[in-house]
Short mmCIF file of C-alpha atoms and ligand atoms in Angstrom, two decimals:
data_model
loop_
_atom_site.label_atom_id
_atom_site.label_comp_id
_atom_site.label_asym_id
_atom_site.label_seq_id
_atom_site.Cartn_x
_atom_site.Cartn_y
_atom_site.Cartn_z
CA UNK A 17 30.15 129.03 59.48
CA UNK A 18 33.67 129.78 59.74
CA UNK A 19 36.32 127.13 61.45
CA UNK A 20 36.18 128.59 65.15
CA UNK A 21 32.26 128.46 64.62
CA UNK A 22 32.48 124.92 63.37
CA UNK A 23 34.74 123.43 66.07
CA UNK A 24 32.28 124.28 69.03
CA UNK A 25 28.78 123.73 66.69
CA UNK A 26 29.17 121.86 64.02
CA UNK A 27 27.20 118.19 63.80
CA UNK A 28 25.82 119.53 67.22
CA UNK A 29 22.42 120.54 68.83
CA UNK A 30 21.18 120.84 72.70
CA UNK A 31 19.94 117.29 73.30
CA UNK A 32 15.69 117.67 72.59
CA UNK A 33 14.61 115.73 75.67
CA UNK A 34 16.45 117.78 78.15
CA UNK A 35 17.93 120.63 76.36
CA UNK A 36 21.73 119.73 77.82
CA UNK A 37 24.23 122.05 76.17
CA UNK A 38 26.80 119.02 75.55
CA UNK A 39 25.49 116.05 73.16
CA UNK A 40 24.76 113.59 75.75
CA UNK A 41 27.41 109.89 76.03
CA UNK A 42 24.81 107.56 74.57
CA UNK A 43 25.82 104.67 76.36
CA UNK A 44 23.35 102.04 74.84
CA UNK A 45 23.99 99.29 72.75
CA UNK A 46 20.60 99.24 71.00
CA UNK A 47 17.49 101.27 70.42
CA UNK A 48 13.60 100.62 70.60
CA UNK A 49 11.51 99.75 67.43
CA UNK A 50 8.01 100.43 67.57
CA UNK A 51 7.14 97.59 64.76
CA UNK A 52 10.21 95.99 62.94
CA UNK A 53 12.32 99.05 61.33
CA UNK A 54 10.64 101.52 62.74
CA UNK A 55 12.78 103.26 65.09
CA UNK A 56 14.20 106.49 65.04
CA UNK A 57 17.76 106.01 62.86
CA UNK A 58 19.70 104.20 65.41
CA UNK A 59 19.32 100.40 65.44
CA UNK A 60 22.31 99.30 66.97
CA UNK A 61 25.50 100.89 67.93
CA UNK A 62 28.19 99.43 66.01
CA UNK A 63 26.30 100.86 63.15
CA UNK A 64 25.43 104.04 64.72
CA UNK A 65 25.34 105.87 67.70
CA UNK A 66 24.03 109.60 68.49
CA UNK A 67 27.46 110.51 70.20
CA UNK A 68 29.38 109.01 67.35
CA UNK A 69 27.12 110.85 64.94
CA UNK A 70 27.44 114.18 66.52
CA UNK A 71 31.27 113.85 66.16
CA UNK A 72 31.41 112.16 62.65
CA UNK A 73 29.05 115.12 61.81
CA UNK A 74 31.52 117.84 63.28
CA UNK A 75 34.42 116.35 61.56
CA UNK A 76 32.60 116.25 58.16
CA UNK A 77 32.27 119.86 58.02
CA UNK A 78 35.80 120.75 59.92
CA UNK A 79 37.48 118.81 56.80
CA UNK A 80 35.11 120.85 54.13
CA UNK A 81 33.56 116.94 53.66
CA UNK A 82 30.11 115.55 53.33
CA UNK A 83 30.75 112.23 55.24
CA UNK A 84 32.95 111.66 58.53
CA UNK A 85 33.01 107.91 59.87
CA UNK A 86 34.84 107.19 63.69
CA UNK A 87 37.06 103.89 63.96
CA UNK A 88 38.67 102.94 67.52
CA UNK A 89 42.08 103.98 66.11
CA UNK A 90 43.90 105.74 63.67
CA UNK A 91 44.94 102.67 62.38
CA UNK A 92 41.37 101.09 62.50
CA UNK A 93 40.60 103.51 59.90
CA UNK A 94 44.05 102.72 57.83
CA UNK A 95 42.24 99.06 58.32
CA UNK A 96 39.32 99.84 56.60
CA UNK A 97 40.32 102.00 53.90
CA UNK A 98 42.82 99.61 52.95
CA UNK A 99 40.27 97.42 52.59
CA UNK A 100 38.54 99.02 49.88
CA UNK A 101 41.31 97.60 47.62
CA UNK A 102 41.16 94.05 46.15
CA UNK A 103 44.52 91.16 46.41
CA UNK A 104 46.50 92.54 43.55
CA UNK A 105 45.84 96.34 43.06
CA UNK A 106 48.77 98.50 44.22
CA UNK A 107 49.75 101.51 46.45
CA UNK A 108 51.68 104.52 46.17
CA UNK A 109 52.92 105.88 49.66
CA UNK A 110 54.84 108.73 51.35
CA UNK A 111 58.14 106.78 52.42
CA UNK A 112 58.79 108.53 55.61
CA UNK A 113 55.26 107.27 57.30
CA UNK A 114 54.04 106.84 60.44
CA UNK A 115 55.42 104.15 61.81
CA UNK A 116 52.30 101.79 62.60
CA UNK A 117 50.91 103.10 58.87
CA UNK A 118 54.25 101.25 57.68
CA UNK A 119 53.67 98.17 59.24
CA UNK A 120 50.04 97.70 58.96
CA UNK A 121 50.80 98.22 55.24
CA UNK A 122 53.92 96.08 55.14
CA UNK A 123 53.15 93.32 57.83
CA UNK A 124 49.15 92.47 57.91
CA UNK A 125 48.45 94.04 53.96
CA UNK A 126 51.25 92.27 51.61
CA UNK A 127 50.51 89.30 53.22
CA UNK A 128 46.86 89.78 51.82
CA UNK A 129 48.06 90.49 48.30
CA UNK A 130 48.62 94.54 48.50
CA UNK A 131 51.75 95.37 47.42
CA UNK A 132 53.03 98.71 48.46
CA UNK A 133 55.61 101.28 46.76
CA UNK A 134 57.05 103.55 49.16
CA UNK A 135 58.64 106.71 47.54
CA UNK A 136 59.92 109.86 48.22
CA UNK A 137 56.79 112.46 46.76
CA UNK A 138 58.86 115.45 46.46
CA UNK A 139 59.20 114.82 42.64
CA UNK A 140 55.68 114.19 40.49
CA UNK A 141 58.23 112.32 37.99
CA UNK A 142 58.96 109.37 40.58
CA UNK A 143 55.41 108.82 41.23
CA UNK A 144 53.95 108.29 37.97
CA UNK A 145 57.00 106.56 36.66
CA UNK A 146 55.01 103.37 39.46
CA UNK A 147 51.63 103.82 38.33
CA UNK A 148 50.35 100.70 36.59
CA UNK A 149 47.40 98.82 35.54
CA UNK A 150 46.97 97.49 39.33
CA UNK A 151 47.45 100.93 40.80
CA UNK A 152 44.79 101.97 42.49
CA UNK A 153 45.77 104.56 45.17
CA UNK A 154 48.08 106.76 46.70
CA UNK A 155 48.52 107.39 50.31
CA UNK A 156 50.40 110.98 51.67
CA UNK A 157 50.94 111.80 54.76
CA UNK A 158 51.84 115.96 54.86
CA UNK A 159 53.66 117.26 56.92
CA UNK A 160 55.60 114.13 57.10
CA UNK A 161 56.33 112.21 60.25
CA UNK A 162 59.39 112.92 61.60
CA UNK A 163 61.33 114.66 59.06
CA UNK A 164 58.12 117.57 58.36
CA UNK A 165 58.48 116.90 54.40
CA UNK A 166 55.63 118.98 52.76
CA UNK A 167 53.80 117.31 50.08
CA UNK A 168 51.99 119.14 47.04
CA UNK A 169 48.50 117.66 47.90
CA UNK A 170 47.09 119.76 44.60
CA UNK A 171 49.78 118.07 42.32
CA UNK A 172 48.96 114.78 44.00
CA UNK A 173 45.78 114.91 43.60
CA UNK A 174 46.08 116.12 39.84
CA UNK A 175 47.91 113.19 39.16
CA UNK A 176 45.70 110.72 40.78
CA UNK A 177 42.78 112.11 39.07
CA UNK A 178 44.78 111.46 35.95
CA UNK A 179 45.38 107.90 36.60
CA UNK A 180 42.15 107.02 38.39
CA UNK A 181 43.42 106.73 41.60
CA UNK A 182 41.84 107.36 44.93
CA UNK A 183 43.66 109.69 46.42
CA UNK A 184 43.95 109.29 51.18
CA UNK A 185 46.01 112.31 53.00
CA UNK A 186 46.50 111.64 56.21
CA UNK A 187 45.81 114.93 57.77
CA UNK A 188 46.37 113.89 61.53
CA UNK A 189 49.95 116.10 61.81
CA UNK A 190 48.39 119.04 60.10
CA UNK A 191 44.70 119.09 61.17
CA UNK A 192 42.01 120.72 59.37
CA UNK A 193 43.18 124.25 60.75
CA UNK A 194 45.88 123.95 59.17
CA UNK A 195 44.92 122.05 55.58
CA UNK A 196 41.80 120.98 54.24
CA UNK A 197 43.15 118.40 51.90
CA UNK A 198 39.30 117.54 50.32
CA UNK A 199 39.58 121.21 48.88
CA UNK A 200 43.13 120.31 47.37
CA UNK A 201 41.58 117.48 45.42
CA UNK A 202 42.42 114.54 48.31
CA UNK A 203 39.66 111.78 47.99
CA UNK A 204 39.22 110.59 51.77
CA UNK A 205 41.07 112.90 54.56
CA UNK A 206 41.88 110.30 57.32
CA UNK A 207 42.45 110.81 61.12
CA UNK A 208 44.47 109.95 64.31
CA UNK A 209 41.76 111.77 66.54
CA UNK A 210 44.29 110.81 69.36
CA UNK A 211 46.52 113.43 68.25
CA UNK A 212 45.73 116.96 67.90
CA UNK A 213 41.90 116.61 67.40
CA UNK A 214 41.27 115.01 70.60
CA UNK A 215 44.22 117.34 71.63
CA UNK A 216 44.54 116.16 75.81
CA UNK A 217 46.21 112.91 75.67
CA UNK A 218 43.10 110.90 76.52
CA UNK A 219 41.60 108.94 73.88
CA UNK A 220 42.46 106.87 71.39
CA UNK A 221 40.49 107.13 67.80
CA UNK A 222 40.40 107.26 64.31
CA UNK A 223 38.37 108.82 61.24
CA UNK A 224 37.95 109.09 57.47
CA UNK A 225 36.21 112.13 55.70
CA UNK A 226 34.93 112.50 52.29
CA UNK A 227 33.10 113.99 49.95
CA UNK A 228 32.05 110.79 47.93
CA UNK A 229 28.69 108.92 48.12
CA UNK A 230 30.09 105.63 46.81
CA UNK A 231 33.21 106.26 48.32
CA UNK A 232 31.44 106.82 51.75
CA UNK A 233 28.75 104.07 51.18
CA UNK A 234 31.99 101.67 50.85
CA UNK A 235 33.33 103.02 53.79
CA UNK A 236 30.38 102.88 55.99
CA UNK A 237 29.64 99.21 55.11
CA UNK A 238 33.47 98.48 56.27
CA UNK A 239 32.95 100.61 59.22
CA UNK A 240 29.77 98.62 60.43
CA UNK A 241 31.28 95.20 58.25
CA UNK A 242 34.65 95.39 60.36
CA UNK A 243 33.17 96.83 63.44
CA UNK A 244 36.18 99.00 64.70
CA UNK A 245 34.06 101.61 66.39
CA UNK A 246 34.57 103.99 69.03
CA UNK A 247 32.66 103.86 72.06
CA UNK A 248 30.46 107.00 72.87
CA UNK A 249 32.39 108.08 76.11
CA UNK A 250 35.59 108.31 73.72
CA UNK A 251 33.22 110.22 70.89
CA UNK A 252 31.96 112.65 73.90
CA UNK A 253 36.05 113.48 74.89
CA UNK A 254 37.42 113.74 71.36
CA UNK A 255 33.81 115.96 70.44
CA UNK A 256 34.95 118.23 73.73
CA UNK A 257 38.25 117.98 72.44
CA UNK A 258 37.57 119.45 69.43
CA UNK A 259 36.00 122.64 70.55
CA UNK A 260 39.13 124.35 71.11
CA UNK A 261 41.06 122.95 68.37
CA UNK A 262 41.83 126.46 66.86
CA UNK A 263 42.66 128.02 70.35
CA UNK A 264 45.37 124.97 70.92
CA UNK A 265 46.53 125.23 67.07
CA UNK A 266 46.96 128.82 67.08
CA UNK A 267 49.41 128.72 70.58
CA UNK A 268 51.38 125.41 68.63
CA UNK A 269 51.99 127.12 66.29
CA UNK A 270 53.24 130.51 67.90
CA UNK A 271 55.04 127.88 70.51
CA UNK A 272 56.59 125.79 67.60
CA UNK A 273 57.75 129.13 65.58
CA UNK A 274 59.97 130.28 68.57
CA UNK A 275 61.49 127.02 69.65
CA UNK A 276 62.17 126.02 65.98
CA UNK A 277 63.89 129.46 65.99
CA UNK A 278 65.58 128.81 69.35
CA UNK A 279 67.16 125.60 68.11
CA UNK A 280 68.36 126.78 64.68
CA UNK A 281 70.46 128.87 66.79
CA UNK A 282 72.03 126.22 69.48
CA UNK A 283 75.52 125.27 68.25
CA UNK A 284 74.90 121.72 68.88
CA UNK A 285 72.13 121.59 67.57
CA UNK A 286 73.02 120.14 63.00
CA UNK A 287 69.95 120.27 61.16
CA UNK A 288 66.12 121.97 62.29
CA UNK A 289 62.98 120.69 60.37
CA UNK A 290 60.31 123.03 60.59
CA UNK A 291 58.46 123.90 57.48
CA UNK A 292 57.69 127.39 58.86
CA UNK A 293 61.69 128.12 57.79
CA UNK A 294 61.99 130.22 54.58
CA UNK A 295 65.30 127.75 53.49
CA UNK A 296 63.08 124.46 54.31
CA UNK A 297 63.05 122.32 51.08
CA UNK A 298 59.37 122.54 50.92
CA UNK A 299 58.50 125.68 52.44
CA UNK A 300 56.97 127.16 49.25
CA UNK A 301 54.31 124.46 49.36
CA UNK A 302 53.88 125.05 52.85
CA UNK A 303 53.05 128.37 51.87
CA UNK A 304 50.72 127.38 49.31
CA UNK A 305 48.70 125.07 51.39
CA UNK A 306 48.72 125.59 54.69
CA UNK A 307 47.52 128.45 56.94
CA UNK A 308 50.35 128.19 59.04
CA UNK A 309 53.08 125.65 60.14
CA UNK A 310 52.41 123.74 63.10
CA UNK A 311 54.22 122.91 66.28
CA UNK A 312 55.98 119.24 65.38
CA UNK A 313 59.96 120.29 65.18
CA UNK A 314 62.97 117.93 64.79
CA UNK A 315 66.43 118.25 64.88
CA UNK A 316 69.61 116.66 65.02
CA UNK A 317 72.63 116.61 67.06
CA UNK A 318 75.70 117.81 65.87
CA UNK A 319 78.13 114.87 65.31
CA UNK A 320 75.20 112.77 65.10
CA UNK A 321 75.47 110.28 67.57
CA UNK A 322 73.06 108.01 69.32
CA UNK A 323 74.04 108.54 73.05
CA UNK A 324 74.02 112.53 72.90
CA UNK A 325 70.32 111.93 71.68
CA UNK A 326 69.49 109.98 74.21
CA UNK A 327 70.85 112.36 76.80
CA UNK A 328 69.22 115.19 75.70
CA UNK A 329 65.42 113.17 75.71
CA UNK A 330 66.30 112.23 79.08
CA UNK A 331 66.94 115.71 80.74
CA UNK A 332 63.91 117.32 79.82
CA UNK A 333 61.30 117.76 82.55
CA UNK A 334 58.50 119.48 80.53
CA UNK A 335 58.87 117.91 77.17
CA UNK A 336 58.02 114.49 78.35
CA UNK A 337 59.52 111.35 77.00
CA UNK A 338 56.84 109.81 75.45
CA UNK A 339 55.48 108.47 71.96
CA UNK A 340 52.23 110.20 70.29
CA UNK A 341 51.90 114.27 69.58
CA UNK A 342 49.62 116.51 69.61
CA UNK A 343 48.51 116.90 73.57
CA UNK A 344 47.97 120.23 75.77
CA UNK A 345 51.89 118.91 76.82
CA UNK A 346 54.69 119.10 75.02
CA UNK A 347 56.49 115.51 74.36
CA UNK A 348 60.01 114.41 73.24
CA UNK A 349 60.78 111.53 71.23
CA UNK A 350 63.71 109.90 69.80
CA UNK A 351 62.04 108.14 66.58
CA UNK A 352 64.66 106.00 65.31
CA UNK A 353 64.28 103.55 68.91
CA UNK A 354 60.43 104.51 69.15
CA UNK A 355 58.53 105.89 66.89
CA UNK A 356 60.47 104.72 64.02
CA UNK A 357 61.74 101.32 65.42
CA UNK A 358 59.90 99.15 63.01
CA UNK A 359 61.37 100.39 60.24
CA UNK A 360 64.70 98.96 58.97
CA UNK A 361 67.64 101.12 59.98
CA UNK A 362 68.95 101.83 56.23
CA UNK A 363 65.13 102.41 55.13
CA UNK A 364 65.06 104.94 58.09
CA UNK A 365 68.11 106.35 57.40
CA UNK A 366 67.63 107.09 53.86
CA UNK A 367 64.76 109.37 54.80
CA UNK A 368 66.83 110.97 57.31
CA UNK A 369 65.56 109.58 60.81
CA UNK A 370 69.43 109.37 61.75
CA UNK A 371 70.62 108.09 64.71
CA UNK A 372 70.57 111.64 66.69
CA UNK A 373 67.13 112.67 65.74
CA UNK A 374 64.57 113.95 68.16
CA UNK A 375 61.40 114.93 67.46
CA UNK A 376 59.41 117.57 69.34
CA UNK A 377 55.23 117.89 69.63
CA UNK A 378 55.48 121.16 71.03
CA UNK A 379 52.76 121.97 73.41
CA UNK A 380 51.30 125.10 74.50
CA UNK A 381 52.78 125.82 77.95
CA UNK A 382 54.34 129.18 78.53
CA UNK A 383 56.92 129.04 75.96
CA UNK A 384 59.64 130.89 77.93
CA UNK A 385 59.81 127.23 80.29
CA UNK A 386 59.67 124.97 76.80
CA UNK A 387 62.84 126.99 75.98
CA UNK A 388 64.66 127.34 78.83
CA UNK A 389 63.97 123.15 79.80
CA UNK A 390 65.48 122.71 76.13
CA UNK A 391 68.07 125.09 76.84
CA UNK A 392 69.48 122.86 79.95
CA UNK A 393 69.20 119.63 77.88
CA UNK A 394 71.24 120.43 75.32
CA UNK A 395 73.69 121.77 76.90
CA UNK A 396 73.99 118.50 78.70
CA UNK A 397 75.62 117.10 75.60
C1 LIG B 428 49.33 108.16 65.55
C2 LIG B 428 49.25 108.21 64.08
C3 LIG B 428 48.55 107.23 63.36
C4 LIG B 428 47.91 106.04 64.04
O1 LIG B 428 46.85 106.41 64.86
P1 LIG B 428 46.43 105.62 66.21
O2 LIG B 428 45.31 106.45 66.72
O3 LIG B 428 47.63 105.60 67.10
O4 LIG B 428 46.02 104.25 65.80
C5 LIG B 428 48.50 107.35 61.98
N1 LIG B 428 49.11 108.38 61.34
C6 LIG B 428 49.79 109.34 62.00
C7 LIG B 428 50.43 110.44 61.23
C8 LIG B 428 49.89 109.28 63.38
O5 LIG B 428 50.58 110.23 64.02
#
C-alpha cells in the first residue's frame, strides 16, 4: 500500500456487526467475558480500545512501524518514554526543542534523577564527545521548532547504534509524509497528533511508533501502567483526521514554498528559515531525507526588535495569533513570549529565537490571501 492508500485504510475495516464505513467511537469502558479471560481482546479500555486500536494500527504502518501506542498528549507520550530510563542514565537532546519537551525534561525529569544535555546536533563531533557510561538515549526533534534546523536522522541513528543508545525523533513538525524516521535508523518515532496528524485544530493527542518488540512491550506496559490514554471520540477525529493527511501536506507545502519565497524578498523582513531554501544551512539533509519541506516558516525583523514583532502578529487577520501548528488555518506566533517563554532568554537566544522572531504554520487557504494579509502586516512596521 502506498502512503495515500495507507492514510484512508490502514489499521481499518467496515465495522462486522453493521458494516459502517467509519470504525465506530467505542465509547465503553469495559467489555463482556464469557468465563474469566475469555473475551474477545478488549478487557478494559485504558488498556485497549477498538477506536484506539484502529488508529494506533494506522499510525504503525504510516511511520513504516510495527507498533503505534495513543497517549492523551504529545507530552503524555514524552511522559512515558522518558520513563523507560532509570534515576541516573542520561540524555542527549536537540537544544532548540519544543518548548513543553524542554520543561517536562528540565522541570518534572531532573528532579527524578535524569539529567539532560541539550546540544546543538548539527556536528556528530559534539554529540559523542557527551556520551558516557549513563547515556542511554538521544532525543531529535527534525525540523526543529522554531528555527527549522534539519537534523541527519541516518548519522544519528548510526551513532546511537554505536553507543547503544535508543534513539526517539520526534516527527510531529515533519509527519510521516514527509520523513519516516524508523527507516533512517530512529528507534521510537513519537507524535503530537494535535498537530498536523489530527490536522483541524480539534484534538489533543499523542503517540509513539516502533519497530521493537521489547521496546513496544515496555511501552505498552507504561501506556496501560501510567494510564495517559486517549478517549475514543478523540481516536475517531484524529483517525478522520488522518485520511487526508497527504492532500493537506501536499497544499503546506506548495503554500509554505511561496510565502517563504515572498518573505525572503520583503525588505524588512532579516533572516527566512525554511529548509526548502538552497542557501539553508541544512538544506542538503533536507534533501536527503525528506520528500519535501513543509509549511512551518520563520523569520525575523530587520533591526530586530521586540515591538515591530509584536505589531506585525497583531495585524494579521488570516494567520491567527495563536500557539500550536499544523491546522487547516494558518497561525502566527511570536515564540520567544509563547511558544518559547519557558526557556531562559540567553538559552533562547543562543539558538536564535531572538527577540523579533515569528513563526508561521502556514495553512492551506488560497495562498494569494496568506500573502497579501502578510503583505499588509509587515508593512505596518
Ligand atoms: C505540540 C508539540 C509537542 C507536545 O504535544 P502536545 O500534544 O501539545 O502535548 C511536542 N513536540 C512538538 C514538536 C510539538 O509541536
Amino acid at each position: 500500500m502506498k502512503f495515500g492508500t495507507k492514510t484512508i485504510h490502514a489499521g481499518q475495516k467496515a465495522d462486522p456487526t453493521t458494516g459502517a464505513i467509519m470504525t465506530p467511537i467505542y465509547q465503553t469502558s469495559t467489555y463482556i467475558q464469557n468465563k474469566p479471560g475469555d473475551h474477545k481482546g478488549y478487557e478494559y479500555s485504558r488498556t485497549a480500545n477498538p477506536t484506539r486500536t484502529a488508529l494506533e494500527n494506522n499510525l504503525a504502518a504510516l511511520e513504516n512501524g510495527k507498533f503505534g501506542l495513543c497517549f492523551g498528549s504529545g507530552l503524555a507520550a514524552v511522559d512515558s518514554i522518558i520513563k523507560l530510563l532509570s534515576p541516573g542514565d542520561e540524555v542527549i537532546s536537540t537544544n532548540d526543542l519544543y518548548g513543553g519537551t524542554y520543561r517536562i525534561f528540565t522541570k518534572v525529569f531532573e528532579g527524578l534523577g535524569i539529567k539532560f544535555h541539550f546540544t546543538g546536533m548539527d556536528n556528530i563531533d559534539k554529540i559523542s564527545s557527551l556520551v558516557n557510561e549513563n547515556t542511554k538515549m538521544v532525543w531529535a526533534e527534525t525540523p526543529t521548532n522554531p528555527m527549522l534546523n534539519i537534523i541527519d536522522i541516518q548519522a544519528l541513528s548510526n551513532i546511537s547504534k554505536e553507543n547503544n543508545l535508543i534513539l526517539v525523533v520526534d516527527n510531529t513538525f515533519a509527519t510521516p509524509y514527509l520523513q519516516t524516521p524508523l527507516d533512517l535508523g530512529a528507534d521510537i518515532v513519537m507524535h503530537s497528533l494535535t498537530k498536523y496528524m489530527g490536522g483541524h485544530s480539534d484534538v489533543v493527542m499523542g503517540a509513539a511508533i516502533c519497530n521493537d518488540e521489547k521496546l513496544a512491550e515496555k511501552l505498552y506496559f507504561l501506556q496501560n501502567s501510567c494510564g495517559a490514554v486517549p478517549g475514543p471520540q478523540d481516536s475517531f477525529l484524529v483517525l478522520r483526521g488522518i485520511k487526508t493527511l497527504h492532500v493537506r501536506m501536499q497544499r503546506h507545502c506548495e503554500n509554505g514554498k511561496i510565502i517563504a519565497e515572498f518573505l525572503q524578498k520583503n525588505p524588512k523582513v532579516n533572516n527566512v528559515y525554511w529548509p526548502g531554501f538552497e542557501n539553508h544551512t541544512n538544506h542538503d539533509i533536507a534533501k536527503k531525507q525528506m520528500n519535501d519541506y513543509g509549511g512551518m516558516i520563520s523569520f525575523d525583523i530587520v533591526g530586530n526588535k521586540l515591538e515591530d514583532a509584536v505589531t506585525v502578529v497583531s495585524n494579521t487577520h488570516f494567520f491567527t495569533l495563536a500557539e500550536s501548528l499544523g491546522g487547516v488555518e494558518s497561525l502566527i506566533g511570536h515564540p520567544a513570549s509563547m511558544t518559547h517563554a519557558a526557556i531562559p532568554k540567553e538559552e533562547r537566544e543562543r539558538t536564535g529565537v531572538v527577540d523579533s522572531l515569528i513563526r508561521l504554520s502556514v495553512g492551506i487557504e488560497d495562498v494569494d490571501d496568506l500573502v497579501s494579509d502578510l503583505k499588509q502586516a509587515i508593512d505596518k512596521v
